[in-house]
Structure formats: structure tokens, C-alpha cells
Amino acid sequence: FINFCVLANTIVMFLELQCLGSVANESLGSETDTGWSKVADILRIFEFTFAAIFLLDLVLQVYAFRLPFFNSKFNVIDAVVVVITSLEVFVLAPLASSVGNVSVVRLLRLLKMTRAIKAARTFKTAEGLRVLV
């Protein structure tokens, strides 16, 4: 289930980047209304949902495995990404709407890709992709 969520979240992130680019082009007058501005609210709902799922997954894993969970470097990276993502989605995004654009946080979202790498490592059917990762 989590691997499916990671892949779906990756697709949503790509769609969100496309949406942000289209909205920026519309604001600059480069493009007419492409419809992406209407999709932004739906993408935010998906982002909130995935962040909640990943945070719940992290809490359950830490509860189940306790301190040995942090023996794996990938688990530590995963935990850091989930905490940063949760802070961004649940704390900084609501603040950004009232304070302004928090562009540094957007750069931290690139760390979410480590979840996709973790998912690729676990797929037994994607041996060629695992070699790349």
C-alpha cells in the first residue's frame, strides 16, 4: 500500500509542478487560461492526504520497531523526509498563505523523491530500475 502511495505521490508532485508552471505563465501573460489553476486545490488535497498517510506510516513503524528502526540509513532518510514534508504541509503552508511565498520549503520538497527511491528498492519486478538506484 505504501509503495502505491509513494508512486501516486510522485505523480501528484509532477502534476503540481506542471500546475505551478502553468499558473506562473498565466500570471506573466505567456499563456491563456489552461485550466491548471482549477486543479491546484485538488492537488493540495492529495498532498495533504499523502502527507497524513506517510506520517501515520512513520509513527506506526517507529512504534512497532522502536529504536532499531533508526539503524537503517534509509529509514532515517525516510523519517527526515516525512517530518519535513509534514512540517511543510501542516504548518508552513498555512503560514505561507498568510505570510507570503516560502520558496525555500519548495526546495525541500525535492527530498520527497527519496521515498520514490525507497519504493524502487523494494520492487522485485523492477530489477533494471533497482540497478539504476
JSON list of C-alpha atoms in Angstrom, two decimals:
[
{"chain": "A", "resi": 1, "resn": "PHE", "atom": "CA", "xyz": [0.00, 0.00, 0.00]},
{"chain": "A", "resi": 2, "resn": "ILE", "atom": "CA", "xyz": [2.77, 2.44, 0.93]},
{"chain": "A", "resi": 3, "resn": "ASN", "atom": "CA", "xyz": [4.64, 1.78, -2.32]},
{"chain": "A", "resi": 4, "resn": "PHE", "atom": "CA", "xyz": [1.47, 2.58, -4.27]},
{"chain": "A", "resi": 5, "resn": "CYS", "atom": "CA", "xyz": [1.11, 5.79, -2.25]},
{"chain": "A", "resi": 6, "resn": "VAL", "atom": "CA", "xyz": [4.73, 6.72, -2.98]},
{"chain": "A", "resi": 7, "resn": "LEU", "atom": "CA", "xyz": [4.20, 6.27, -6.72]},
{"chain": "A", "resi": 8, "resn": "ALA", "atom": "CA", "xyz": [0.91, 8.14, -6.66]},
{"chain": "A", "resi": 9, "resn": "ASN", "atom": "CA", "xyz": [2.51, 10.93, -4.64]},
{"chain": "A", "resi": 10, "resn": "THR", "atom": "CA", "xyz": [5.32, 11.19, -7.18]},
{"chain": "A", "resi": 11, "resn": "ILE", "atom": "CA", "xyz": [2.77, 11.58, -9.98]},
{"chain": "A", "resi": 12, "resn": "VAL", "atom": "CA", "xyz": [0.90, 14.22, -7.95]},
{"chain": "A", "resi": 13, "resn": "MET", "atom": "CA", "xyz": [4.19, 16.10, -7.37]},
{"chain": "A", "resi": 14, "resn": "PHE", "atom": "CA", "xyz": [4.87, 16.14, -11.12]},
{"chain": "A", "resi": 15, "resn": "LEU", "atom": "CA", "xyz": [1.35, 17.38, -11.77]},
{"chain": "A", "resi": 16, "resn": "GLU", "atom": "CA", "xyz": [1.78, 20.05, -9.12]},
{"chain": "A", "resi": 17, "resn": "LEU", "atom": "CA", "xyz": [5.00, 21.26, -10.76]},
{"chain": "A", "resi": 18, "resn": "GLN", "atom": "CA", "xyz": [3.19, 21.46, -14.10]},
{"chain": "A", "resi": 19, "resn": "CYS", "atom": "CA", "xyz": [0.37, 23.34, -12.40]},
{"chain": "A", "resi": 20, "resn": "LEU", "atom": "CA", "xyz": [2.77, 25.83, -10.78]},
{"chain": "A", "resi": 21, "resn": "GLY", "atom": "CA", "xyz": [4.48, 26.43, -14.11]},
{"chain": "A", "resi": 22, "resn": "SER", "atom": "CA", "xyz": [1.20, 26.99, -15.92]},
{"chain": "A", "resi": 23, "resn": "VAL", "atom": "CA", "xyz": [-0.08, 29.35, -13.23]},
{"chain": "A", "resi": 24, "resn": "ALA", "atom": "CA", "xyz": [3.21, 31.29, -13.42]},
{"chain": "A", "resi": 25, "resn": "ASN", "atom": "CA", "xyz": [2.90, 31.52, -17.20]},
{"chain": "A", "resi": 26, "resn": "GLU", "atom": "CA", "xyz": [-0.69, 32.74, -16.87]},
{"chain": "A", "resi": 27, "resn": "SER", "atom": "CA", "xyz": [0.37, 35.42, -14.39]},
{"chain": "A", "resi": 28, "resn": "LEU", "atom": "CA", "xyz": [3.10, 36.58, -16.77]},
{"chain": "A", "resi": 29, "resn": "GLY", "atom": "CA", "xyz": [0.67, 36.66, -19.67]},
{"chain": "A", "resi": 30, "resn": "SER", "atom": "CA", "xyz": [2.54, 33.99, -21.63]},
{"chain": "A", "resi": 31, "resn": "GLU", "atom": "CA", "xyz": [-0.43, 31.64, -21.79]},
{"chain": "A", "resi": 32, "resn": "THR", "atom": "CA", "xyz": [-4.15, 31.98, -21.67]},
{"chain": "A", "resi": 33, "resn": "ASP", "atom": "CA", "xyz": [-6.20, 30.04, -19.12]},
{"chain": "A", "resi": 34, "resn": "THR", "atom": "CA", "xyz": [-5.03, 26.43, -19.37]},
{"chain": "A", "resi": 35, "resn": "GLY", "atom": "CA", "xyz": [-7.26, 25.11, -16.60]},
{"chain": "A", "resi": 36, "resn": "TRP", "atom": "CA", "xyz": [-4.37, 24.19, -14.31]},
{"chain": "A", "resi": 37, "resn": "SER", "atom": "CA", "xyz": [-5.33, 26.88, -11.80]},
{"chain": "A", "resi": 38, "resn": "LYS", "atom": "CA", "xyz": [-8.55, 24.95, -11.12]},
{"chain": "A", "resi": 39, "resn": "VAL", "atom": "CA", "xyz": [-6.59, 21.76, -10.42]},
{"chain": "A", "resi": 40, "resn": "ALA", "atom": "CA", "xyz": [-4.42, 23.35, -7.69]},
{"chain": "A", "resi": 41, "resn": "ASP", "atom": "CA", "xyz": [-6.99, 22.81, -4.93]},
{"chain": "A", "resi": 42, "resn": "ILE", "atom": "CA", "xyz": [-7.38, 19.13, -5.81]},
{"chain": "A", "resi": 43, "resn": "LEU", "atom": "CA", "xyz": [-3.60, 18.67, -5.81]},
{"chain": "A", "resi": 44, "resn": "ARG", "atom": "CA", "xyz": [-3.40, 20.29, -2.36]},
{"chain": "A", "resi": 45, "resn": "ILE", "atom": "CA", "xyz": [-5.96, 17.80, -1.05]},
{"chain": "A", "resi": 46, "resn": "PHE", "atom": "CA", "xyz": [-3.89, 14.92, -2.46]},
{"chain": "A", "resi": 47, "resn": "GLU", "atom": "CA", "xyz": [-0.73, 16.39, -0.93]},
{"chain": "A", "resi": 48, "resn": "PHE", "atom": "CA", "xyz": [-2.42, 16.70, 2.47]},
{"chain": "A", "resi": 49, "resn": "THR", "atom": "CA", "xyz": [-3.73, 13.13, 2.23]},
{"chain": "A", "resi": 50, "resn": "PHE", "atom": "CA", "xyz": [-0.36, 11.65, 1.26]},
{"chain": "A", "resi": 51, "resn": "ALA", "atom": "CA", "xyz": [1.43, 13.61, 3.99]},
{"chain": "A", "resi": 52, "resn": "ALA", "atom": "CA", "xyz": [-1.03, 12.24, 6.56]},
{"chain": "A", "resi": 53, "resn": "ILE", "atom": "CA", "xyz": [-0.59, 8.68, 5.27]},
{"chain": "A", "resi": 54, "resn": "PHE", "atom": "CA", "xyz": [3.21, 8.91, 5.33]},
{"chain": "A", "resi": 55, "resn": "LEU", "atom": "CA", "xyz": [3.21, 10.46, 8.80]},
{"chain": "A", "resi": 56, "resn": "LEU", "atom": "CA", "xyz": [0.92, 7.71, 10.09]},
{"chain": "A", "resi": 57, "resn": "ASP", "atom": "CA", "xyz": [3.18, 5.10, 8.47]},
{"chain": "A", "resi": 58, "resn": "LEU", "atom": "CA", "xyz": [6.25, 6.62, 10.16]},
{"chain": "A", "resi": 59, "resn": "VAL", "atom": "CA", "xyz": [4.56, 6.77, 13.56]},
{"chain": "A", "resi": 60, "resn": "LEU", "atom": "CA", "xyz": [3.41, 3.15, 13.29]},
{"chain": "A", "resi": 61, "resn": "GLN", "atom": "CA", "xyz": [6.85, 1.95, 12.18]},
{"chain": "A", "resi": 62, "resn": "VAL", "atom": "CA", "xyz": [8.62, 3.80, 15.00]},
{"chain": "A", "resi": 63, "resn": "TYR", "atom": "CA", "xyz": [6.06, 2.42, 17.46]},
{"chain": "A", "resi": 64, "resn": "ALA", "atom": "CA", "xyz": [6.49, -1.13, 16.15]},
{"chain": "A", "resi": 65, "resn": "PHE", "atom": "CA", "xyz": [10.28, -1.22, 15.79]},
{"chain": "A", "resi": 66, "resn": "ARG", "atom": "CA", "xyz": [11.29, 1.37, 18.42]},
{"chain": "A", "resi": 67, "resn": "LEU", "atom": "CA", "xyz": [14.99, 2.35, 18.30]},
{"chain": "A", "resi": 68, "resn": "PRO", "atom": "CA", "xyz": [16.11, -0.40, 15.88]},
{"chain": "A", "resi": 69, "resn": "PHE", "atom": "CA", "xyz": [14.03, 1.39, 13.24]},
{"chain": "A", "resi": 70, "resn": "PHE", "atom": "CA", "xyz": [16.74, 4.05, 13.08]},
{"chain": "A", "resi": 71, "resn": "ASN", "atom": "CA", "xyz": [19.54, 1.53, 12.44]},
{"chain": "A", "resi": 72, "resn": "SER", "atom": "CA", "xyz": [18.81, 1.66, 8.70]},
{"chain": "A", "resi": 73, "resn": "LYS", "atom": "CA", "xyz": [20.08, 4.75, 6.88]},
{"chain": "A", "resi": 74, "resn": "PHE", "atom": "CA", "xyz": [17.11, 4.60, 4.51]},
{"chain": "A", "resi": 75, "resn": "ASN", "atom": "CA", "xyz": [14.72, 4.65, 7.46]},
{"chain": "A", "resi": 76, "resn": "VAL", "atom": "CA", "xyz": [16.47, 7.72, 8.85]},
{"chain": "A", "resi": 77, "resn": "ILE", "atom": "CA", "xyz": [16.30, 9.48, 5.48]},
{"chain": "A", "resi": 78, "resn": "ASP", "atom": "CA", "xyz": [12.66, 8.46, 5.15]},
{"chain": "A", "resi": 79, "resn": "ALA", "atom": "CA", "xyz": [11.88, 9.80, 8.63]},
{"chain": "A", "resi": 80, "resn": "VAL", "atom": "CA", "xyz": [13.58, 13.13, 7.88]},
{"chain": "A", "resi": 81, "resn": "VAL", "atom": "CA", "xyz": [11.67, 13.49, 4.61]},
{"chain": "A", "resi": 82, "resn": "VAL", "atom": "CA", "xyz": [8.36, 12.67, 6.28]},
{"chain": "A", "resi": 83, "resn": "VAL", "atom": "CA", "xyz": [8.97, 15.14, 9.12]},
{"chain": "A", "resi": 84, "resn": "ILE", "atom": "CA", "xyz": [9.99, 17.93, 6.71]},
{"chain": "A", "resi": 85, "resn": "THR", "atom": "CA", "xyz": [7.02, 17.20, 4.47]},
{"chain": "A", "resi": 86, "resn": "SER", "atom": "CA", "xyz": [4.65, 17.16, 7.44]},
{"chain": "A", "resi": 87, "resn": "LEU", "atom": "CA", "xyz": [6.01, 20.47, 8.68]},
{"chain": "A", "resi": 88, "resn": "GLU", "atom": "CA", "xyz": [5.60, 21.97, 5.25]},
{"chain": "A", "resi": 89, "resn": "VAL", "atom": "CA", "xyz": [2.08, 20.69, 4.63]},
{"chain": "A", "resi": 90, "resn": "PHE", "atom": "CA", "xyz": [0.60, 21.07, 8.10]},
{"chain": "A", "resi": 91, "resn": "VAL", "atom": "CA", "xyz": [2.50, 24.11, 9.46]},
{"chain": "A", "resi": 92, "resn": "LEU", "atom": "CA", "xyz": [4.37, 26.15, 6.85]},
{"chain": "A", "resi": 93, "resn": "ALA", "atom": "CA", "xyz": [1.82, 26.00, 4.02]},
{"chain": "A", "resi": 94, "resn": "PRO", "atom": "CA", "xyz": [-0.94, 27.57, 6.13]},
{"chain": "A", "resi": 95, "resn": "LEU", "atom": "CA", "xyz": [1.57, 30.19, 7.32]},
{"chain": "A", "resi": 96, "resn": "ALA", "atom": "CA", "xyz": [2.71, 30.86, 3.75]},
{"chain": "A", "resi": 97, "resn": "SER", "atom": "CA", "xyz": [-0.83, 31.69, 2.69]},
{"chain": "A", "resi": 98, "resn": "SER", "atom": "CA", "xyz": [-0.92, 34.47, 5.27]},
{"chain": "A", "resi": 99, "resn": "VAL", "atom": "CA", "xyz": [2.77, 35.49, 5.27]},
{"chain": "A", "resi": 100, "resn": "GLY", "atom": "CA", "xyz": [3.77, 35.07, 1.62]},
{"chain": "A", "resi": 101, "resn": "ASN", "atom": "CA", "xyz": [5.69, 32.60, -0.50]},
{"chain": "A", "resi": 102, "resn": "VAL", "atom": "CA", "xyz": [8.02, 30.24, 1.33]},
{"chain": "A", "resi": 103, "resn": "SER", "atom": "CA", "xyz": [10.22, 29.22, -1.62]},
{"chain": "A", "resi": 104, "resn": "VAL", "atom": "CA", "xyz": [12.91, 27.53, 0.47]},
{"chain": "A", "resi": 105, "resn": "VAL", "atom": "CA", "xyz": [10.36, 24.97, 1.59]},
{"chain": "A", "resi": 106, "resn": "ARG", "atom": "CA", "xyz": [9.62, 24.13, -2.02]},
{"chain": "A", "resi": 107, "resn": "LEU", "atom": "CA", "xyz": [13.26, 23.14, -2.46]},
{"chain": "A", "resi": 108, "resn": "LEU", "atom": "CA", "xyz": [12.97, 20.79, 0.49]},
{"chain": "A", "resi": 109, "resn": "ARG", "atom": "CA", "xyz": [10.16, 19.01, -1.30]},
{"chain": "A", "resi": 110, "resn": "LEU", "atom": "CA", "xyz": [12.73, 17.57, -3.65]},
{"chain": "A", "resi": 111, "resn": "LEU", "atom": "CA", "xyz": [13.70, 15.33, -0.76]},
{"chain": "A", "resi": 112, "resn": "LYS", "atom": "CA", "xyz": [10.39, 13.57, -1.25]},
{"chain": "A", "resi": 113, "resn": "MET", "atom": "CA", "xyz": [11.98, 11.82, -4.20]},
{"chain": "A", "resi": 114, "resn": "THR", "atom": "CA", "xyz": [13.92, 9.68, -1.74]},
{"chain": "A", "resi": 115, "resn": "ARG", "atom": "CA", "xyz": [10.63, 7.97, -0.98]},
{"chain": "A", "resi": 116, "resn": "ALA", "atom": "CA", "xyz": [10.41, 7.00, -4.65]},
{"chain": "A", "resi": 117, "resn": "ILE", "atom": "CA", "xyz": [13.95, 5.65, -4.47]},
{"chain": "A", "resi": 118, "resn": "LYS", "atom": "CA", "xyz": [13.00, 3.63, -1.39]},
{"chain": "A", "resi": 119, "resn": "ALA", "atom": "CA", "xyz": [9.98, 2.24, -3.24]},
{"chain": "A", "resi": 120, "resn": "ALA", "atom": "CA", "xyz": [12.12, 1.34, -6.25]},
{"chain": "A", "resi": 121, "resn": "ARG", "atom": "CA", "xyz": [14.48, -0.59, -3.99]},
{"chain": "A", "resi": 122, "resn": "THR", "atom": "CA", "xyz": [11.63, -2.75, -2.74]},
{"chain": "A", "resi": 123, "resn": "PHE", "atom": "CA", "xyz": [10.15, -3.69, -6.10]},
{"chain": "A", "resi": 124, "resn": "LYS", "atom": "CA", "xyz": [11.20, -7.21, -7.01]},
{"chain": "A", "resi": 125, "resn": "THR", "atom": "CA", "xyz": [9.79, -6.94, -10.56]},
{"chain": "A", "resi": 126, "resn": "ALA", "atom": "CA", "xyz": [11.76, -3.81, -11.47]},
{"chain": "A", "resi": 127, "resn": "GLU", "atom": "CA", "xyz": [15.26, -5.32, -11.31]},
{"chain": "A", "resi": 128, "resn": "GLY", "atom": "CA", "xyz": [16.61, -2.99, -14.03]},
{"chain": "A", "resi": 129, "resn": "LEU", "atom": "CA", "xyz": [15.35, 0.09, -12.21]},
{"chain": "A", "resi": 130, "resn": "ARG", "atom": "CA", "xyz": [16.84, -1.15, -8.93]},
{"chain": "A", "resi": 131, "resn": "VAL", "atom": "CA", "xyz": [20.25, -1.32, -10.61]},
{"chain": "A", "resi": 132, "resn": "LEU", "atom": "CA", "xyz": [19.96, 2.36, -11.52]},
{"chain": "A", "resi": 133, "resn": "VAL", "atom": "CA", "xyz": [19.04, 3.31, -7.96]}
]
